[in-house]
PDB file of C-alpha atoms and ligand atoms in Angstrom:
ATOM      1  CA  MET A   1     115.528  63.401 112.897  1.00  0.00           C
ATOM      2  CA  LEU A   2     114.688  67.096 113.460  1.00  0.00           C
ATOM      3  CA  ALA A   3     112.704  68.646 110.663  1.00  0.00           C
ATOM      4  CA  THR A   4     114.401  71.873 109.527  1.00  0.00           C
ATOM      5  CA  THR A   5     112.345  74.984 108.838  1.00  0.00           C
ATOM      6  CA  THR A   6     112.834  76.348 105.428  1.00  0.00           C
ATOM      7  CA  LEU A   7     113.385  80.032 104.703  1.00  0.00           C
ATOM      8  CA  ALA A   8     109.901  80.043 103.009  1.00  0.00           C
ATOM      9  CA  GLU A   9     108.222  78.491 106.133  1.00  0.00           C
ATOM     10  CA  GLU A  10     110.025  81.082 108.382  1.00  0.00           C
ATOM     11  CA  ILE A  11     108.581  83.863 106.186  1.00  0.00           C
ATOM     12  CA  LEU A  12     105.084  82.413 106.250  1.00  0.00           C
ATOM     13  CA  ASP A  13     105.303  82.122 110.107  1.00  0.00           C
ATOM     14  CA  LEU A  14     106.589  85.626 110.477  1.00  0.00           C
ATOM     15  CA  LYS A  15     103.957  87.000 108.084  1.00  0.00           C
ATOM     16  CA  ARG A  16     101.193  85.525 110.283  1.00  0.00           C
ATOM     17  CA  ASP A  17     102.839  86.598 113.676  1.00  0.00           C
ATOM     18  CA  ARG A  18     103.398  90.201 112.379  1.00  0.00           C
ATOM     19  CA  ARG A  19      99.930  90.361 110.634  1.00  0.00           C
ATOM     20  CA  ALA A  20     101.824  91.322 107.468  1.00  0.00           C
ATOM     21  CA  ILE A  21     100.750  91.401 103.960  1.00  0.00           C
ATOM     22  CA  LEU A  22     103.448  90.708 101.413  1.00  0.00           C
ATOM     23  CA  LEU A  23     103.217  92.670  98.166  1.00  0.00           C
ATOM     24  CA  ALA A  24     105.557  91.863  95.268  1.00  0.00           C
ATOM     25  CA  HIS A  25     106.313  93.518  91.912  1.00  0.00           C
ATOM     26  CA  HIS A  26     106.430  91.345  88.883  1.00  0.00           C
ATOM     27  CA  TYR A  27     110.085  92.052  88.579  1.00  0.00           C
ATOM     28  CA  GLN A  28     110.900  90.147  91.839  1.00  0.00           C
ATOM     29  CA  ASP A  29     112.623  86.829  91.915  1.00  0.00           C
ATOM     30  CA  ALA A  30     110.080  83.955  91.337  1.00  0.00           C
ATOM     31  CA  GLU A  31     110.730  82.546  95.034  1.00  0.00           C
ATOM     32  CA  ILE A  32     109.592  85.941  96.306  1.00  0.00           C
ATOM     33  CA  GLN A  33     106.572  86.076  94.007  1.00  0.00           C
ATOM     34  CA  GLU A  34     105.513  82.614  95.119  1.00  0.00           C
ATOM     35  CA  LEU A  35     105.197  83.779  98.718  1.00  0.00           C
ATOM     36  CA  ALA A  36     103.424  87.129  97.960  1.00  0.00           C
ATOM     37  CA  ASP A  37      99.854  87.752  98.898  1.00  0.00           C
ATOM     38  CA  PHE A  38      99.464  89.838  95.781  1.00  0.00           C
ATOM     39  CA  VAL A  39     101.735  90.336  92.718  1.00  0.00           C
ATOM     40  CA  GLY A  40     101.170  93.381  90.426  1.00  0.00           C
ATOM     41  CA  ASP A  41     102.474  96.412  88.557  1.00  0.00           C
ATOM     42  CA  SER A  42     103.106  99.712  90.337  1.00  0.00           C
ATOM     43  CA  LEU A  43      99.400 100.880  89.823  1.00  0.00           C
ATOM     44  CA  GLU A  44      97.888  97.703  91.145  1.00  0.00           C
ATOM     45  CA  LEU A  45     100.378  97.421  94.045  1.00  0.00           C
ATOM     46  CA  ALA A  46      99.499 101.137  94.960  1.00  0.00           C
ATOM     47  CA  ARG A  47      95.738 100.159  95.042  1.00  0.00           C
ATOM     48  CA  LYS A  48      96.445  96.977  97.108  1.00  0.00           C
ATOM     49  CA  ALA A  49      98.566  98.953  99.564  1.00  0.00           C
ATOM     50  CA  LYS A  50      95.789 101.460 100.111  1.00  0.00           C
ATOM     51  CA  GLU A  51      93.301  98.700 101.152  1.00  0.00           C
ATOM     52  CA  ALA A  52      95.708  96.525 103.124  1.00  0.00           C
ATOM     53  CA  GLU A  53      94.645  95.436 106.492  1.00  0.00           C
ATOM     54  CA  GLY A  54      96.896  94.025 109.211  1.00  0.00           C
ATOM     55  CA  ASP A  55      99.799  95.951 110.768  1.00  0.00           C
ATOM     56  CA  VAL A  56     102.629  95.480 108.239  1.00  0.00           C
ATOM     57  CA  ILE A  57     103.223  95.803 104.511  1.00  0.00           C
ATOM     58  CA  ALA A  58     106.267  93.965 103.489  1.00  0.00           C
ATOM     59  CA  PHE A  59     106.917  95.619 100.126  1.00  0.00           C
ATOM     60  CA  CYS A  60     109.049  93.596  97.696  1.00  0.00           C
ATOM     61  CA  GLY A  61     109.824  96.078  95.087  1.00  0.00           C
ATOM     62  CA  VAL A  62     111.868  99.229  94.939  1.00  0.00           C
ATOM     63  CA  TRP A  63     111.877 102.084  97.588  1.00  0.00           C
ATOM     64  CA  PHE A  64     109.617 104.566  95.729  1.00  0.00           C
ATOM     65  CA  MET A  65     106.786 101.953  95.576  1.00  0.00           C
ATOM     66  CA  ALA A  66     107.106 101.333  99.264  1.00  0.00           C
ATOM     67  CA  GLU A  67     107.044 105.194  99.991  1.00  0.00           C
ATOM     68  CA  THR A  68     103.802 105.298  97.883  1.00  0.00           C
ATOM     69  CA  ALA A  69     102.261 102.469  99.898  1.00  0.00           C
ATOM     70  CA  LYS A  70     103.116 104.435 103.204  1.00  0.00           C
ATOM     71  CA  VAL A  71     101.484 107.581 101.918  1.00  0.00           C
ATOM     72  CA  LEU A  72      98.343 105.608 100.966  1.00  0.00           C
ATOM     73  CA  ASN A  73      98.226 103.687 104.260  1.00  0.00           C
ATOM     74  CA  PRO A  74     100.207 105.678 106.854  1.00  0.00           C
ATOM     75  CA  SER A  75      99.105 103.735 109.896  1.00  0.00           C
ATOM     76  CA  ARG A  76     100.851 100.566 108.560  1.00  0.00           C
ATOM     77  CA  VAL A  77     104.537  99.735 109.172  1.00  0.00           C
ATOM     78  CA  VAL A  78     105.948  99.541 105.639  1.00  0.00           C
ATOM     79  CA  VAL A  79     109.214  97.545 105.202  1.00  0.00           C
ATOM     80  CA  VAL A  80     111.412  96.980 102.218  1.00  0.00           C
ATOM     81  CA  PRO A  81     113.879  94.050 102.164  1.00  0.00           C
ATOM     82  CA  ASP A  82     116.746  96.175 100.972  1.00  0.00           C
ATOM     83  CA  GLN A  83     116.911  99.929 101.573  1.00  0.00           C
ATOM     84  CA  ASP A  84     119.288 100.372  98.543  1.00  0.00           C
ATOM     85  CA  ALA A  85     116.551  99.148  96.152  1.00  0.00           C
ATOM     86  CA  SER A  86     116.311 102.482  94.294  1.00  0.00           C
ATOM     87  CA  CYS A  87     115.567 103.172  90.655  1.00  0.00           C
ATOM     88  CA  SER A  88     117.606 105.035  87.911  1.00  0.00           C
ATOM     89  CA  LEU A  89     114.601 107.283  87.220  1.00  0.00           C
ATOM     90  CA  VAL A  90     114.344 108.409  90.902  1.00  0.00           C
ATOM     91  CA  ASP A  91     117.979 109.098  90.894  1.00  0.00           C
ATOM     92  CA  SER A  92     117.678 111.142  87.661  1.00  0.00           C
ATOM     93  CA  CYS A  93     115.354 113.609  89.148  1.00  0.00           C
ATOM     94  CA  PRO A  94     116.403 115.466  92.263  1.00  0.00           C
ATOM     95  CA  VAL A  95     113.803 117.745  93.996  1.00  0.00           C
ATOM     96  CA  GLU A  96     115.699 121.135  93.931  1.00  0.00           C
ATOM     97  CA  PRO A  97     115.304 121.766  90.139  1.00  0.00           C
ATOM     98  CA  ILE A  98     111.693 120.790  90.334  1.00  0.00           C
ATOM     99  CA  ARG A  99     110.994 123.190  93.196  1.00  0.00           C
ATOM    100  CA  GLU A 100     112.886 125.907  91.152  1.00  0.00           C
ATOM    101  CA  TYR A 101     110.790 125.023  88.121  1.00  0.00           C
ATOM    102  CA  ARG A 102     107.489 125.351  90.090  1.00  0.00           C
ATOM    103  CA  ARG A 103     108.642 128.727  91.475  1.00  0.00           C
ATOM    104  CA  ARG A 104     109.231 129.916  88.008  1.00  0.00           C
ATOM    105  CA  ASN A 105     106.211 128.425  86.379  1.00  0.00           C
ATOM    106  CA  PRO A 106     103.383 128.370  88.852  1.00  0.00           C
ATOM    107  CA  ASP A 107     100.847 127.968  86.162  1.00  0.00           C
ATOM    108  CA  HIS A 108     102.375 124.723  84.673  1.00  0.00           C
ATOM    109  CA  VAL A 109     101.018 121.306  85.483  1.00  0.00           C
ATOM    110  CA  ILE A 110     103.706 119.000  86.884  1.00  0.00           C
ATOM    111  CA  VAL A 111     102.978 115.362  86.045  1.00  0.00           C
ATOM    112  CA  SER A 112     105.296 112.920  87.722  1.00  0.00           C
ATOM    113  CA  TYR A 113     105.697 109.255  86.899  1.00  0.00           C
ATOM    114  CA  ILE A 114     105.325 107.267  90.066  1.00  0.00           C
ATOM    115  CA  ASN A 115     108.931 106.430  89.733  1.00  0.00           C
ATOM    116  CA  THR A 116     110.075 109.484  91.605  1.00  0.00           C
ATOM    117  CA  SER A 117     111.073 110.228  95.110  1.00  0.00           C
ATOM    118  CA  ILE A 118     108.449 111.305  97.727  1.00  0.00           C
ATOM    119  CA  GLU A 119     109.815 114.844  97.782  1.00  0.00           C
ATOM    120  CA  VAL A 120     109.351 115.164  93.926  1.00  0.00           C
ATOM    121  CA  LYS A 121     105.757 113.647  94.261  1.00  0.00           C
ATOM    122  CA  ALA A 122     104.989 116.354  96.962  1.00  0.00           C
ATOM    123  CA  GLU A 123     105.971 119.108  94.360  1.00  0.00           C
ATOM    124  CA  SER A 124     103.690 117.563  91.758  1.00  0.00           C
ATOM    125  CA  ASP A 125     100.034 118.217  90.656  1.00  0.00           C
ATOM    126  CA  LEU A 126      99.353 114.748  89.296  1.00  0.00           C
ATOM    127  CA  LEU A 127     101.164 111.334  89.358  1.00  0.00           C
ATOM    128  CA  CYS A 128     100.844 108.656  86.766  1.00  0.00           C
ATOM    129  CA  THR A 129     102.145 105.105  86.123  1.00  0.00           C
ATOM    130  CA  SER A 130     102.934 103.481  82.862  1.00  0.00           C
ATOM    131  CA  ARG A 131      99.411 102.029  82.932  1.00  0.00           C
ATOM    132  CA  ASN A 132      97.444 105.331  83.113  1.00  0.00           C
ATOM    133  CA  ALA A 133      99.931 108.002  81.801  1.00  0.00           C
ATOM    134  CA  VAL A 134      97.889 108.683  78.540  1.00  0.00           C
ATOM    135  CA  GLN A 135      94.641 109.095  80.549  1.00  0.00           C
ATOM    136  CA  VAL A 136      96.263 111.337  83.141  1.00  0.00           C
ATOM    137  CA  VAL A 137      97.697 113.756  80.491  1.00  0.00           C
ATOM    138  CA  ASN A 138      94.419 113.662  78.647  1.00  0.00           C
ATOM    139  CA  SER A 139      92.681 114.798  81.830  1.00  0.00           C
ATOM    140  CA  ILE A 140      94.617 118.142  81.769  1.00  0.00           C
ATOM    141  CA  PRO A 141      92.916 121.127  79.960  1.00  0.00           C
ATOM    142  CA  PRO A 142      94.588 121.493  76.549  1.00  0.00           C
ATOM    143  CA  GLU A 143      95.648 125.100  77.126  1.00  0.00           C
ATOM    144  CA  ARG A 144      97.757 124.307  80.273  1.00  0.00           C
ATOM    145  CA  MET A 145     101.568 123.622  79.800  1.00  0.00           C
ATOM    146  CA  VAL A 146     102.653 120.199  81.226  1.00  0.00           C
ATOM    147  CA  LEU A 147     105.977 119.264  82.479  1.00  0.00           C
ATOM    148  CA  PHE A 148     106.196 115.455  82.449  1.00  0.00           C
ATOM    149  CA  LEU A 149     108.888 113.872  84.413  1.00  0.00           C
ATOM    150  CA  PRO A 150     111.240 112.020  84.729  1.00  0.00           C
ATOM    151  CA  ASP A 151     111.081 109.184  81.947  1.00  0.00           C
ATOM    152  CA  ARG A 152     111.917 110.743  78.529  1.00  0.00           C
ATOM    153  CA  ASN A 153     110.652 107.569  76.723  1.00  0.00           C
ATOM    154  CA  LEU A 154     107.411 107.331  78.443  1.00  0.00           C
ATOM    155  CA  GLY A 155     107.002 111.075  78.063  1.00  0.00           C
ATOM    156  CA  ALA A 156     107.617 110.850  74.185  1.00  0.00           C
ATOM    157  CA  TYR A 157     105.104 107.845  74.060  1.00  0.00           C
ATOM    158  CA  VAL A 158     102.478 109.808  75.945  1.00  0.00           C
ATOM    159  CA  GLN A 159     103.037 112.882  73.782  1.00  0.00           C
ATOM    160  CA  GLN A 160     102.569 110.739  70.577  1.00  0.00           C
ATOM    161  CA  GLN A 161      99.504 109.017  71.919  1.00  0.00           C
ATOM    162  CA  THR A 162      97.855 112.204  73.133  1.00  0.00           C
ATOM    163  CA  GLY A 163      98.975 114.596  70.391  1.00  0.00           C
ATOM    164  CA  ARG A 164      99.751 117.086  73.034  1.00  0.00           C
ATOM    165  CA  GLN A 165     102.174 119.886  71.952  1.00  0.00           C
ATOM    166  CA  ASN A 166     102.529 122.028  75.037  1.00  0.00           C
ATOM    167  CA  MET A 167     104.438 119.369  77.048  1.00  0.00           C
ATOM    168  CA  LYS A 168     108.047 119.549  78.174  1.00  0.00           C
ATOM    169  CA  ILE A 169     109.666 116.261  79.077  1.00  0.00           C
ATOM    170  CA  TRP A 170     112.438 115.610  81.595  1.00  0.00           C
ATOM    171  CA  GLN A 171     115.308 113.569  80.327  1.00  0.00           C
ATOM    172  CA  GLY A 172     115.698 110.712  82.735  1.00  0.00           C
ATOM    173  CA  SER A 173     115.689 107.089  81.729  1.00  0.00           C
ATOM    174  CA  CYS A 174     115.539 103.528  83.042  1.00  0.00           C
ATOM    175  CA  ILE A 175     118.824 101.713  83.059  1.00  0.00           C
ATOM    176  CA  VAL A 176     117.061  98.530  81.992  1.00  0.00           C
ATOM    177  CA  HIS A 177     114.503  99.553  79.265  1.00  0.00           C
ATOM    178  CA  ASN A 178     116.410 102.446  77.806  1.00  0.00           C
ATOM    179  CA  THR A 179     119.362 100.173  76.976  1.00  0.00           C
ATOM    180  CA  PHE A 180     117.574  97.543  74.975  1.00  0.00           C
ATOM    181  CA  PRO A 181     119.207  97.997  71.592  1.00  0.00           C
ATOM    182  CA  VAL A 182     116.824  97.937  68.544  1.00  0.00           C
ATOM    183  CA  ARG A 183     119.615  95.949  66.732  1.00  0.00           C
ATOM    184  CA  ARG A 184     119.117  93.096  69.182  1.00  0.00           C
ATOM    185  CA  LEU A 185     115.350  93.240  68.849  1.00  0.00           C
ATOM    186  CA  LEU A 186     115.614  93.095  65.092  1.00  0.00           C
ATOM    187  CA  GLU A 187     117.889  90.039  65.335  1.00  0.00           C
ATOM    188  CA  SER A 188     115.406  88.343  67.661  1.00  0.00           C
ATOM    189  CA  LYS A 189     112.470  89.149  65.230  1.00  0.00           C
ATOM    190  CA  ALA A 190     114.592  87.503  62.569  1.00  0.00           C
ATOM    191  CA  ALA A 191     115.260  84.410  64.658  1.00  0.00           C
ATOM    192  CA  TYR A 192     111.505  84.187  65.731  1.00  0.00           C
ATOM    193  CA  PRO A 193     109.467  85.534  62.807  1.00  0.00           C
ATOM    194  CA  GLU A 194     106.171  84.296  64.180  1.00  0.00           C
ATOM    195  CA  ALA A 195     106.793  86.056  67.547  1.00  0.00           C
ATOM    196  CA  VAL A 196     104.671  89.084  68.673  1.00  0.00           C
ATOM    197  CA  VAL A 197     106.690  91.812  70.259  1.00  0.00           C
ATOM    198  CA  VAL A 198     105.503  93.368  73.570  1.00  0.00           C
ATOM    199  CA  ALA A 199     107.203  96.334  75.053  1.00  0.00           C
ATOM    200  CA  HIS A 200     107.070  98.499  78.143  1.00  0.00           C
ATOM    201  CA  PRO A 201     106.880 102.271  77.247  1.00  0.00           C
ATOM    202  CA  GLU A 202     110.062 102.980  79.087  1.00  0.00           C
ATOM    203  CA  CYS A 203     111.903 101.442  76.016  1.00  0.00           C
ATOM    204  CA  PRO A 204     113.451 103.858  73.378  1.00  0.00           C
ATOM    205  CA  ALA A 205     111.253 105.031  70.506  1.00  0.00           C
ATOM    206  CA  ASP A 206     113.081 102.883  67.902  1.00  0.00           C
ATOM    207  CA  VAL A 207     112.202  99.749  70.083  1.00  0.00           C
ATOM    208  CA  LEU A 208     108.530 100.890  70.470  1.00  0.00           C
ATOM    209  CA  ARG A 209     108.207 101.449  66.740  1.00  0.00           C
ATOM    210  CA  ASN A 210     109.165  97.758  66.172  1.00  0.00           C
ATOM    211  CA  SER A 211     106.756  96.493  68.719  1.00  0.00           C
ATOM    212  CA  ASP A 212     103.154  95.151  68.283  1.00  0.00           C
ATOM    213  CA  PHE A 213     101.867  95.803  71.817  1.00  0.00           C
ATOM    214  CA  ILE A 214     103.049  98.586  74.292  1.00  0.00           C
ATOM    215  CA  GLY A 215     101.872  98.604  77.885  1.00  0.00           C
ATOM    216  CA  SER A 216     102.607  98.480  81.564  1.00  0.00           C
ATOM    217  CA  THR A 217     103.907  95.336  83.070  1.00  0.00           C
ATOM    218  CA  SER A 218     100.373  93.823  83.938  1.00  0.00           C
ATOM    219  CA  ALA A 219      99.080  95.006  80.651  1.00  0.00           C
ATOM    220  CA  ILE A 220     101.766  93.123  78.864  1.00  0.00           C
ATOM    221  CA  ILE A 221     101.064  89.923  80.950  1.00  0.00           C
ATOM    222  CA  ASP A 222      97.296  90.290  80.313  1.00  0.00           C
ATOM    223  CA  PHE A 223      97.819  90.762  76.615  1.00  0.00           C
ATOM    224  CA  CYS A 224     100.113  87.680  76.247  1.00  0.00           C
ATOM    225  CA  GLY A 225      97.579  85.644  78.290  1.00  0.00           C
ATOM    226  CA  ALA A 226      94.584  86.715  76.108  1.00  0.00           C
ATOM    227  CA  SER A 227      96.384  86.636  72.665  1.00  0.00           C
ATOM    228  CA  GLU A 228      95.967  83.816  70.224  1.00  0.00           C
ATOM    229  CA  ALA A 229      99.719  84.032  69.436  1.00  0.00           C
ATOM    230  CA  ARG A 230     101.971  81.271  70.914  1.00  0.00           C
ATOM    231  CA  GLU A 231     105.306  83.140  70.836  1.00  0.00           C
ATOM    232  CA  PHE A 232     106.477  86.454  72.049  1.00  0.00           C
ATOM    233  CA  ILE A 233     109.476  88.681  72.342  1.00  0.00           C
ATOM    234  CA  VAL A 234     109.343  90.503  75.590  1.00  0.00           C
ATOM    235  CA  MET A 235     110.860  93.854  75.897  1.00  0.00           C
ATOM    236  CA  THR A 236     110.839  94.372  79.600  1.00  0.00           C
ATOM    237  CA  GLU A 237     112.390  93.104  82.751  1.00  0.00           C
ATOM    238  CA  SER A 238     112.575  89.227  82.654  1.00  0.00           C
ATOM    239  CA  GLY A 239     111.114  88.760  86.109  1.00  0.00           C
ATOM    240  CA  VAL A 240     107.728  88.940  84.311  1.00  0.00           C
ATOM    241  CA  ASN A 241     108.495  85.356  83.116  1.00  0.00           C
ATOM    242  CA  PHE A 242     107.038  83.927  86.287  1.00  0.00           C
ATOM    243  CA  SER A 243     103.673  85.613  85.843  1.00  0.00           C
ATOM    244  CA  LEU A 244     103.732  84.942  82.055  1.00  0.00           C
ATOM    245  CA  GLU A 245     104.151  81.327  82.449  1.00  0.00           C
ATOM    246  CA  ARG A 246     101.390  81.170  84.959  1.00  0.00           C
ATOM    247  CA  VAL A 247      98.880  83.102  82.789  1.00  0.00           C
ATOM    248  CA  ALA A 248     100.023  81.508  79.419  1.00  0.00           C
ATOM    249  CA  PRO A 249     101.318  78.077  80.093  1.00  0.00           C
ATOM    250  CA  GLY A 250     102.793  76.452  76.955  1.00  0.00           C
ATOM    251  CA  LYS A 251     103.384  79.693  75.158  1.00  0.00           C
ATOM    252  CA  ARG A 252     106.968  80.684  74.402  1.00  0.00           C
ATOM    253  CA  PHE A 253     108.670  83.874  75.624  1.00  0.00           C
ATOM    254  CA  HIS A 254     111.966  85.267  74.343  1.00  0.00           C
ATOM    255  CA  TYR A 255     113.915  88.103  76.082  1.00  0.00           C
ATOM    256  CA  VAL A 256     116.353  90.581  74.635  1.00  0.00           C
ATOM    257  CA  ALA A 257     119.480  91.285  76.540  1.00  0.00           C
ATOM    258  CA  ASN A 258     120.419  94.957  77.230  1.00  0.00           C
ATOM    259  CA  GLU A 259     123.953  96.324  76.615  1.00  0.00           C
ATOM    260  CA  ASN A 260     124.833  97.042  80.289  1.00  0.00           C
ATOM    261  CA  CYS A 261     124.669  93.511  81.773  1.00  0.00           C
ATOM    262  CA  ASN A 262     123.802  91.335  78.944  1.00  0.00           C
ATOM    263  CA  CYS A 263     120.631  90.542  80.756  1.00  0.00           C
ATOM    264  CA  SER A 264     117.224  92.135  81.215  1.00  0.00           C
ATOM    265  CA  GLU A 265     117.168  92.302  85.013  1.00  0.00           C
ATOM    266  CA  CYS A 266     116.768  95.455  87.145  1.00  0.00           C
ATOM    267  CA  PRO A 267     119.616  95.395  89.585  1.00  0.00           C
ATOM    268  CA  PHE A 268     117.624  97.355  92.039  1.00  0.00           C
ATOM    269  CA  MET A 269     114.613  95.007  92.046  1.00  0.00           C
ATOM    270  CA  ARG A 270     117.053  91.933  92.324  1.00  0.00           C
ATOM    271  CA  MET A 271     118.537  93.373  95.568  1.00  0.00           C
ATOM    272  CA  ASN A 272     115.670  91.848  97.474  1.00  0.00           C
ATOM    273  CA  THR A 273     116.176  88.151  98.438  1.00  0.00           C
ATOM    274  CA  LEU A 274     114.368  85.751 100.558  1.00  0.00           C
ATOM    275  CA  GLU A 275     116.820  86.074 103.361  1.00  0.00           C
ATOM    276  CA  LYS A 276     116.301  89.816 103.340  1.00  0.00           C
ATOM    277  CA  VAL A 277     112.394  89.379 103.345  1.00  0.00           C
ATOM    278  CA  ARG A 278     112.796  87.192 106.378  1.00  0.00           C
ATOM    279  CA  ASP A 279     115.068  89.644 108.189  1.00  0.00           C
ATOM    280  CA  SER A 280     112.803  92.668 107.421  1.00  0.00           C
ATOM    281  CA  LEU A 281     109.821  90.837 108.905  1.00  0.00           C
ATOM    282  CA  ARG A 282     111.826  89.778 111.906  1.00  0.00           C
ATOM    283  CA  THR A 283     113.247  93.254 112.638  1.00  0.00           C
ATOM    284  CA  LEU A 284     110.647  95.477 110.897  1.00  0.00           C
ATOM    285  CA  GLU A 285     113.585  97.221 109.227  1.00  0.00           C
ATOM    286  CA  PRO A 286     114.411  98.874 106.803  1.00  0.00           C
ATOM    287  CA  ARG A 287     111.246 100.842 107.389  1.00  0.00           C
ATOM    288  CA  VAL A 288     109.748 103.608 105.376  1.00  0.00           C
ATOM    289  CA  GLU A 289     109.364 106.751 107.745  1.00  0.00           C
ATOM    290  CA  LEU A 290     107.832 109.955 106.278  1.00  0.00           C
ATOM    291  CA  SER A 291     106.759 113.124 107.993  1.00  0.00           C
ATOM    292  CA  ALA A 292     102.976 113.702 108.231  1.00  0.00           C
ATOM    293  CA  GLU A 293     103.591 116.892 106.129  1.00  0.00           C
ATOM    294  CA  LEU A 294     105.272 115.097 103.289  1.00  0.00           C
ATOM    295  CA  ILE A 295     102.523 112.392 103.410  1.00  0.00           C
ATOM    296  CA  ALA A 296      99.815 115.049 103.193  1.00  0.00           C
ATOM    297  CA  ARG A 297     101.475 116.756 100.234  1.00  0.00           C
ATOM    298  CA  ALA A 298     102.217 113.726  98.241  1.00  0.00           C
ATOM    299  CA  LEU A 299      98.800 112.259  98.776  1.00  0.00           C
ATOM    300  CA  LEU A 300      96.980 115.022  96.852  1.00  0.00           C
ATOM    301  CA  PRO A 301      98.484 114.131  93.401  1.00  0.00           C
ATOM    302  CA  LEU A 302      98.379 110.506  94.177  1.00  0.00           C
ATOM    303  CA  GLU A 303      94.581 110.577  94.911  1.00  0.00           C
ATOM    304  CA  ARG A 304      94.045 112.769  91.890  1.00  0.00           C
ATOM    305  CA  MET A 305      95.685 109.960  89.857  1.00  0.00           C
ATOM    306  CA  LEU A 306      93.795 107.155  91.584  1.00  0.00           C
ATOM    307  CA  ALA A 307      90.499 108.980  90.886  1.00  0.00           C
ATOM    308  CA  ILE A 308      91.236 108.699  87.027  1.00  0.00           C
ATOM    309  CA  ARG A 309      90.058 105.289  85.763  1.00  0.00           C
TER     310      ARG A 309
HETATM  311  P1  13P B   1     105.042  99.216  86.036  1.00  0.00           P
HETATM  312  O1  13P B   1     104.232 100.435  86.277  1.00  0.00           O
HETATM  313  O2  13P B   1     104.736  98.668  84.647  1.00  0.00           O
HETATM  314  O3  13P B   1     104.920  98.262  87.089  1.00  0.00           O
HETATM  315  O4  13P B   1     106.536  99.689  85.851  1.00  0.00           O
HETATM  316  C1  13P B   1     107.275  99.964  86.957  1.00  0.00           C
HETATM  317  C2  13P B   1     108.764  99.974  86.595  1.00  0.00           C
HETATM  318  O5  13P B   1     109.579 100.349  87.427  1.00  0.00           O
HETATM  319  C3  13P B   1     109.144  99.617  85.223  1.00  0.00           C
HETATM  320  O6  13P B   1     110.500  99.592  85.080  1.00  0.00           O
HETATM  321 FE1  SF4 B   2     113.582 101.808  87.990  1.00  0.00          FE
HETATM  322 FE2  SF4 B   2     114.089 100.682  85.573  1.00  0.00          FE
HETATM  323 FE3  SF4 B   2     114.350  99.208  87.738  1.00  0.00          FE
HETATM  324 FE4  SF4 B   2     111.913  99.911  86.835  1.00  0.00          FE
HETATM  325  S1  SF4 B   2     113.308  98.560  85.824  1.00  0.00           S
HETATM  326  S2  SF4 B   2     112.631 100.018  88.993  1.00  0.00           S
HETATM  327  S3  SF4 B   2     112.372 101.965  86.108  1.00  0.00           S
HETATM  328  S4  SF4 B   2     115.503 100.998  87.216  1.00  0.00           S
END
């Protein structure tokens, strides 16, 4: 009987033949994370992409993350399994009003969350991720006016943490985190009174007020792994369960469904499938293509961010 090659084996063969590295965000399906060379949050993935060797980066996440990888390592071919894997925060912040804002307010500091288009990054002074947003804003002289974009919940959280008054906040939001209802969190707390609540800062303020720990995706995973608690209510995308079970075997994790889909999955992240990963490695499409000018302009705020520890 002929042995059949599984999809996973095909991907591993293609990865070797293409001299490709497979980077995956924690929100990807478990079967994708299992094949990845590295799994991380957006900051960790940016750092990994920068140092990636080989010819190809297969980026299993959303498009803006792959654009960031291309800016940091432009000689690599960067592919994403699904070209439509966008992000509601990127979609909430078109570049034209940002260009106009810059024209009118040349002395303001524009701080963009990494969840923005490459064009918006190119108009920015500094970038940040959920992991370093507080440090990034704290690095700006207090007398300078800041425009923080595009996530209003992360912006409000940063403002509260830094105490910064002269800061305007764009009013974009994440379709996953912003729609976690506090009512459901409170029900879950009543059902699991021993559980520690961990939340991503893209959640609304009332959810954050009812949380015990707030941090980026990897910070949440590290916290749950190190904590003495045995039970957690997790206010972020449920793809993190794969990494949580790896770092904290035997602990219990409860997820709160949002109002849109009655789940806690990002529809953009979940567009990537194993079949599409295989196809993207075969065809080297969809591929991130950026002009040298755009790369140079987006690299500046990105490098400023990476220099802040
Ligand atoms: P992290 O920076 O925590 O990876 O978050 C990215 C993201 O898209 C959260 O929804
Ligand atoms: Fe964007 Fe939200 Fe999906 Fe993260 S979870 S990629 S912020 S839509």
